[in-house]
Amino acid sequence: MLQSSWVHLLPSRKEGWGLAVIEAAQHGVPTIGYRSSGGLADSIVDGVTGILVDDRAELVAWLEQLLSDSVLRDQLGAKAQARSGEFSWRQSAEALRSVLEAVQASRFVSGVV
């Protein structure tokens, strides 16, 4: 279903990291979601891999824009797809190992996840 979609809309006001965003991105589908939802800012690069909005009017306006502008939609989708490759089980496992090793050594670690 995602592979035949033009836009992925995630209108949750509260959302975690956003696995659905990455799943859509793997199919070249950009996501529109709320900036205030928290986790979406980690999975959407605003204006690059998708769109983060502040209110309902902006959400509707961007949805209309992406549905009518195939060039912009394709650009966002291509960049989303490229970025989705950064999120793999191998990368997640390596980041977790890095954190656990730092904890074991009583070191502070940041920027791995």
GROMACS .gro file of N, CA and C in nm:
model
  339
    1MET      N    1   0.082  -0.118   0.000
    1MET     CA    2   0.000   0.000   0.000
    1MET      C    3   0.087   0.126   0.000
    2LEU      N    4   0.191   0.129   0.081
    2LEU     CA    5   0.277   0.247   0.085
    2LEU      C    6   0.344   0.274  -0.049
    3GLN      N    7   0.384   0.170  -0.119
    3GLN     CA    8   0.455   0.191  -0.245
    3GLN      C    9   0.369   0.258  -0.351
    4SER      N   10   0.237   0.254  -0.336
    4SER     CA   11   0.150   0.321  -0.433
    4SER      C   12   0.095   0.453  -0.378
    5SER      N   13   0.143   0.493  -0.260
    5SER     CA   14   0.096   0.619  -0.199
    5SER      C   15   0.177   0.738  -0.250
    6TRP      N   16   0.116   0.854  -0.249
    6TRP     CA   17   0.185   0.977  -0.286
    6TRP      C   18   0.240   1.048  -0.164
    7VAL      N   19   0.163   1.047  -0.056
    7VAL     CA   20   0.198   1.118   0.066
    7VAL      C   21   0.158   1.033   0.186
    8HIS      N   22   0.240   1.036   0.289
    8HIS     CA   23   0.207   0.970   0.416
    8HIS      C   24   0.171   1.081   0.515
    9LEU      N   25   0.051   1.076   0.565
    9LEU     CA   26   0.002   1.178   0.658
    9LEU      C   27  -0.003   1.117   0.797
   10LEU      N   28   0.066   1.179   0.892
   10LEU     CA   29   0.069   1.131   1.030
   10LEU      C   30   0.024   1.245   1.120
   11PRO      N   31  -0.108   1.260   1.138
   11PRO     CA   32  -0.161   1.376   1.209
   11PRO      C   33  -0.165   1.362   1.361
   12SER      N   34  -0.087   1.270   1.418
   12SER     CA   35  -0.084   1.253   1.564
   12SER      C   36  -0.024   1.376   1.630
   13ARG      N   37  -0.086   1.420   1.737
   13ARG     CA   38  -0.031   1.533   1.814
   13ARG      C   39   0.082   1.487   1.906
   14LYS      N   40   0.080   1.360   1.942
   14LYS     CA   41   0.186   1.301   2.025
   14LYS      C   42   0.230   1.174   1.956
   15GLU      N   43   0.356   1.166   1.928
   15GLU     CA   44   0.408   1.051   1.854
   15GLU      C   45   0.550   1.024   1.900
   16GLY      N   46   0.586   0.899   1.904
   16GLY     CA   47   0.723   0.862   1.938
   16GLY      C   48   0.814   0.883   1.819
   17TRP      N   49   0.915   0.803   1.808
   17TRP     CA   50   1.017   0.821   1.706
   17TRP      C   51   0.961   0.822   1.564
   18GLY      N   52   0.871   0.739   1.530
   18GLY     CA   53   0.809   0.744   1.398
   18GLY      C   54   0.854   0.635   1.303
   19LEU      N   55   0.840   0.508   1.343
   19LEU     CA   56   0.875   0.396   1.256
   19LEU      C   57   0.795   0.401   1.127
   20ALA      N   58   0.668   0.442   1.135
   20ALA     CA   59   0.585   0.450   1.015
   20ALA      C   60   0.642   0.549   0.914
   21VAL      N   61   0.708   0.653   0.963
   21VAL     CA   62   0.772   0.751   0.874
   21VAL      C   63   0.883   0.685   0.794
   22ILE      N   64   0.964   0.604   0.860
   22ILE     CA   65   1.074   0.536   0.793
   22ILE      C   66   1.021   0.431   0.697
   23GLU      N   67   0.914   0.362   0.735
   23GLU     CA   68   0.854   0.263   0.645
   23GLU      C   69   0.803   0.331   0.518
   24ALA      N   70   0.739   0.446   0.532
   24ALA     CA   71   0.693   0.520   0.414
   24ALA      C   72   0.813   0.567   0.332
   25ALA      N   73   0.914   0.617   0.401
   25ALA     CA   74   1.033   0.667   0.332
   25ALA      C   75   1.102   0.559   0.250
   26GLN      N   76   1.101   0.436   0.300
   26GLN     CA   77   1.163   0.327   0.225
   26GLN      C   78   1.098   0.308   0.088
   27HIS      N   79   0.975   0.353   0.075
   27HIS     CA   80   0.903   0.345  -0.053
   27HIS      C   81   0.905   0.478  -0.129
   28GLY      N   82   0.984   0.574  -0.080
   28GLY     CA   83   0.994   0.703  -0.147
   28GLY      C   84   0.873   0.792  -0.124
   29VAL      N   85   0.807   0.773  -0.011
   29VAL     CA   86   0.686   0.850   0.020
   29VAL      C   87   0.718   0.947   0.134
   30PRO      N   88   0.707   1.079   0.109
   30PRO     CA   89   0.733   1.177   0.214
   30PRO      C   90   0.618   1.182   0.315
   31THR      N   91   0.650   1.222   0.438
   31THR     CA   92   0.551   1.231   0.545
   31THR      C   93   0.525   1.375   0.582
   32ILE      N   94   0.399   1.405   0.613
   32ILE     CA   95   0.360   1.532   0.674
   32ILE      C   96   0.313   1.500   0.815
   33GLY      N   97   0.369   1.568   0.914
   33GLY     CA   98   0.330   1.545   1.053
   33GLY      C   99   0.347   1.671   1.135
   34TYR      N  100   0.300   1.665   1.259
   34TYR     CA  101   0.308   1.780   1.349
   34TYR      C  102   0.445   1.792   1.415
   35ARG      N  103   0.501   1.911   1.409
   35ARG     CA  104   0.629   1.942   1.472
   35ARG      C  105   0.623   1.916   1.623
   36SER      N  106   0.510   1.946   1.684
   36SER     CA  107   0.495   1.936   1.830
   36SER      C  108   0.478   1.793   1.879
   37SER      N  109   0.471   1.697   1.789
   37SER     CA  110   0.445   1.559   1.831
   37SER      C  111   0.565   1.496   1.903
   38GLY      N  112   0.678   1.559   1.895
   38GLY     CA  113   0.794   1.507   1.966
   38GLY      C  114   0.887   1.428   1.877
   39GLY      N  115   0.861   1.299   1.866
   39GLY     CA  116   0.951   1.208   1.796
   39GLY      C  117   0.963   1.228   1.647
   40LEU      N  118   0.865   1.290   1.584
   40LEU     CA  119   0.871   1.305   1.439
   40LEU      C  120   0.987   1.394   1.394
   41ALA      N  121   1.028   1.485   1.480
   41ALA     CA  122   1.141   1.572   1.445
   41ALA      C  123   1.271   1.491   1.432
   42ASP      N  124   1.273   1.371   1.490
   42ASP     CA  125   1.390   1.284   1.476
   42ASP      C  126   1.387   1.202   1.348
   43SER      N  127   1.267   1.180   1.294
   43SER     CA  128   1.258   1.095   1.175
   43SER      C  129   1.224   1.172   1.047
   44ILE      N  130   1.185   1.298   1.059
   44ILE     CA  131   1.158   1.383   0.943
   44ILE      C  132   1.254   1.502   0.945
   45VAL      N  133   1.326   1.522   0.837
   45VAL     CA  134   1.407   1.643   0.823
   45VAL      C  135   1.316   1.741   0.749
   46ASP      N  136   1.269   1.842   0.822
   46ASP     CA  137   1.167   1.934   0.770
   46ASP      C  138   1.212   2.001   0.640
   47GLY      N  139   1.127   1.988   0.539
   47GLY     CA  140   1.153   2.048   0.410
   47GLY      C  141   1.252   1.971   0.324
   48VAL      N  142   1.304   1.859   0.377
   48VAL     CA  143   1.401   1.779   0.303
   48VAL      C  144   1.347   1.639   0.277
   49THR      N  145   1.303   1.571   0.383
   49THR     CA  146   1.250   1.435   0.369
   49THR      C  147   1.100   1.428   0.394
   50GLY      N  148   1.044   1.538   0.434
   50GLY     CA  149   0.901   1.548   0.464
   50GLY      C  150   0.873   1.688   0.516
   51ILE      N  151   0.755   1.705   0.572
   51ILE     CA  152   0.713   1.837   0.618
   51ILE      C  153   0.662   1.828   0.761
   52LEU      N  154   0.710   1.918   0.848
   52LEU     CA  155   0.659   1.931   0.983
   52LEU      C  156   0.575   2.058   0.990
   53VAL      N  157   0.455   2.045   1.043
   53VAL     CA  158   0.363   2.159   1.048
   53VAL      C  159   0.328   2.192   1.193
   54ASP      N  160   0.273   2.313   1.212
   54ASP     CA  161   0.239   2.358   1.346
   54ASP      C  162   0.090   2.352   1.378
   55ASP      N  163   0.005   2.352   1.275
   55ASP     CA  164  -0.139   2.351   1.302
   55ASP      C  165  -0.214   2.284   1.187
   56ARG      N  166  -0.344   2.268   1.208
   56ARG     CA  167  -0.428   2.198   1.110
   56ARG      C  168  -0.430   2.268   0.974
   57ALA      N  169  -0.438   2.401   0.976
   57ALA     CA  170  -0.443   2.475   0.850
   57ALA      C  171  -0.316   2.452   0.768
   58GLU      N  172  -0.203   2.451   0.835
   58GLU     CA  173  -0.076   2.427   0.766
   58GLU      C  174  -0.068   2.282   0.716
   59LEU      N  175  -0.120   2.189   0.794
   59LEU     CA  176  -0.123   2.049   0.752
   59LEU      C  177  -0.204   2.033   0.624
   60VAL      N  178  -0.322   2.093   0.621
   60VAL     CA  179  -0.408   2.085   0.502
   60VAL      C  180  -0.342   2.153   0.383
   61ALA      N  181  -0.281   2.269   0.406
   61ALA     CA  182  -0.216   2.343   0.297
   61ALA      C  183  -0.101   2.261   0.237
   62TRP      N  184  -0.020   2.199   0.322
   62TRP     CA  185   0.091   2.118   0.270
   62TRP      C  186   0.042   1.992   0.202
   63LEU      N  187  -0.064   1.933   0.254
   63LEU     CA  188  -0.120   1.815   0.188
   63LEU      C  189  -0.167   1.851   0.048
   64GLU      N  190  -0.238   1.962   0.034
   64GLU     CA  191  -0.283   2.007  -0.098
   64GLU      C  192  -0.163   2.035  -0.189
   65GLN      N  193  -0.059   2.098  -0.133
   65GLN     CA  194   0.061   2.130  -0.211
   65GLN      C  195   0.128   2.003  -0.264
   66LEU      N  196   0.148   1.905  -0.177
   66LEU     CA  197   0.217   1.784  -0.221
   66LEU      C  198   0.132   1.699  -0.314
   67LEU      N  199   0.002   1.702  -0.298
   67LEU     CA  200  -0.084   1.626  -0.389
   67LEU      C  201  -0.086   1.688  -0.528
   68SER      N  202  -0.061   1.818  -0.536
   68SER     CA  203  -0.067   1.885  -0.666
   68SER      C  204   0.070   1.913  -0.728
   69ASP      N  205   0.177   1.896  -0.653
   69ASP     CA  206   0.312   1.927  -0.702
   69ASP      C  207   0.396   1.799  -0.704
   70SER      N  208   0.392   1.729  -0.816
   70SER     CA  209   0.462   1.600  -0.825
   70SER      C  210   0.614   1.616  -0.818
   71VAL      N  211   0.666   1.728  -0.865
   71VAL     CA  212   0.811   1.749  -0.861
   71VAL      C  213   0.858   1.759  -0.716
   72LEU      N  214   0.794   1.843  -0.637
   72LEU     CA  215   0.831   1.857  -0.496
   72LEU      C  216   0.809   1.726  -0.422
   73ARG      N  217   0.698   1.662  -0.448
   73ARG     CA  218   0.666   1.533  -0.384
   73ARG      C  219   0.775   1.431  -0.414
   74ASP      N  220   0.817   1.423  -0.540
   74ASP     CA  221   0.921   1.328  -0.579
   74ASP      C  222   1.057   1.363  -0.517
   75GLN      N  223   1.088   1.493  -0.507
   75GLN     CA  224   1.214   1.535  -0.445
   75GLN      C  225   1.218   1.495  -0.298
   76LEU      N  226   1.111   1.526  -0.226
   76LEU     CA  227   1.104   1.490  -0.084
   76LEU      C  228   1.109   1.338  -0.068
   77GLY      N  229   1.036   1.268  -0.153
   77GLY     CA  230   1.032   1.122  -0.146
   77GLY      C  231   1.168   1.058  -0.171
   78ALA      N  232   1.242   1.111  -0.269
   78ALA     CA  233   1.375   1.057  -0.300
   78ALA      C  234   1.470   1.078  -0.183
   79LYS      N  235   1.465   1.196  -0.123
   79LYS     CA  236   1.552   1.224  -0.009
   79LYS      C  237   1.510   1.144   0.114
   80ALA      N  238   1.380   1.124   0.130
   80ALA     CA  239   1.331   1.040   0.241
   80ALA      C  240   1.380   0.897   0.223
   81GLN      N  241   1.373   0.848   0.101
   81GLN     CA  242   1.417   0.711   0.074
   81GLN      C  243   1.566   0.695   0.101
   82ALA      N  244   1.644   0.792   0.057
   82ALA     CA  245   1.789   0.787   0.082
   82ALA      C  246   1.817   0.788   0.233
   83ARG      N  247   1.747   0.872   0.306
   83ARG     CA  248   1.769   0.881   0.452
   83ARG      C  249   1.723   0.755   0.524
   84SER      N  250   1.623   0.689   0.472
   84SER     CA  251   1.572   0.569   0.540
   84SER      C  252   1.679   0.461   0.550
   85GLY      N  253   1.776   0.465   0.460
   85GLY     CA  254   1.886   0.370   0.464
   85GLY      C  255   1.976   0.386   0.585
   86GLU      N  256   1.966   0.502   0.652
   86GLU     CA  257   2.045   0.525   0.773
   86GLU      C  258   1.990   0.447   0.892
   87PHE      N  259   1.869   0.396   0.880
   87PHE     CA  260   1.803   0.329   0.991
   87PHE      C  261   1.791   0.180   0.960
   88SER      N  262   1.879   0.102   1.017
   88SER     CA  263   1.876  -0.042   0.994
   88SER      C  264   1.893  -0.112   1.129
   89TRP      N  265   1.865  -0.240   1.130
   89TRP     CA  266   1.884  -0.317   1.254
   89TRP      C  267   2.032  -0.320   1.290
   90ARG      N  268   2.118  -0.329   1.189
   90ARG     CA  269   2.262  -0.331   1.216
   90ARG      C  270   2.305  -0.199   1.282
   91GLN      N  271   2.260  -0.087   1.227
   91GLN     CA  272   2.295   0.043   1.284
   91GLN      C  273   2.241   0.055   1.425
   92SER      N  274   2.119   0.009   1.448
   92SER     CA  275   2.059   0.015   1.582
   92SER      C  276   2.137  -0.071   1.681
   93ALA      N  277   2.175  -0.190   1.639
   93ALA     CA  278   2.251  -0.280   1.726
   93ALA      C  279   2.388  -0.221   1.760
   94GLU      N  280   2.454  -0.161   1.661
   94GLU     CA  281   2.584  -0.099   1.686
   94GLU      C  282   2.572   0.019   1.782
   95ALA      N  283   2.467   0.098   1.766
   95ALA     CA  284   2.445   0.212   1.856
   95ALA      C  285   2.419   0.164   1.998
   96LEU      N  286   2.336   0.060   2.013
   96LEU     CA  287   2.308   0.006   2.146
   96LEU      C  288   2.435  -0.050   2.209
   97ARG      N  289   2.514  -0.121   2.132
   97ARG     CA  290   2.641  -0.175   2.184
   97ARG      C  291   2.731  -0.061   2.232
   98SER      N  292   2.736   0.046   2.157
   98SER     CA  293   2.817   0.162   2.193
   98SER      C  294   2.771   0.223   2.325
   99VAL      N  295   2.641   0.234   2.342
   99VAL     CA  296   2.585   0.289   2.466
   99VAL      C  297   2.616   0.197   2.583
  100LEU      N  298   2.596   0.067   2.566
  100LEU     CA  299   2.621  -0.028   2.675
  100LEU      C  300   2.768  -0.031   2.714
  101GLU      N  301   2.857  -0.024   2.616
  101GLU     CA  302   3.001  -0.020   2.646
  101GLU      C  303   3.036   0.107   2.723
  102ALA      N  304   2.975   0.219   2.687
  102ALA     CA  305   3.001   0.345   2.757
  102ALA      C  306   2.950   0.338   2.901
  103VAL      N  307   2.833   0.281   2.920
  103VAL     CA  308   2.778   0.267   3.055
  103VAL      C  309   2.870   0.178   3.139
  104GLN      N  310   2.912   0.067   3.082
  104GLN     CA  311   3.000  -0.025   3.153
  104GLN      C  312   3.131   0.044   3.194
  105ALA      N  313   3.180   0.132   3.110
  105ALA     CA  314   3.305   0.204   3.138
  105ALA      C  315   3.282   0.335   3.212
  106SER      N  316   3.158   0.360   3.255
  106SER     CA  317   3.121   0.484   3.325
  106SER      C  318   3.154   0.608   3.243
  107ARG      N  319   3.134   0.599   3.112
  107ARG     CA  320   3.155   0.713   3.022
  107ARG      C  321   3.020   0.766   2.975
  108PHE      N  322   3.018   0.895   2.947
  108PHE     CA  323   2.900   0.958   2.889
  108PHE      C  324   2.909   0.942   2.738
  109VAL      N  325   2.796   0.912   2.676
  109VAL     CA  326   2.793   0.897   2.531
  109VAL      C  327   2.673   0.974   2.476
  110SER      N  328   2.690   1.036   2.362
  110SER     CA  329   2.577   1.106   2.299
  110SER      C  330   2.592   1.097   2.147
  111GLY      N  331   2.480   1.119   2.079
  111GLY     CA  332   2.482   1.125   1.934
  111GLY      C  333   2.487   0.993   1.862
  112VAL      N  334   2.464   0.882   1.931
  112VAL     CA  335   2.470   0.752   1.863
  112VAL      C  336   2.334   0.703   1.819
  113VAL      N  337   2.230   0.757   1.875
  113VAL     CA  338   2.095   0.716   1.835
  113VAL      C  339   2.010   0.837   1.806
   0.00000   0.00000   0.00000
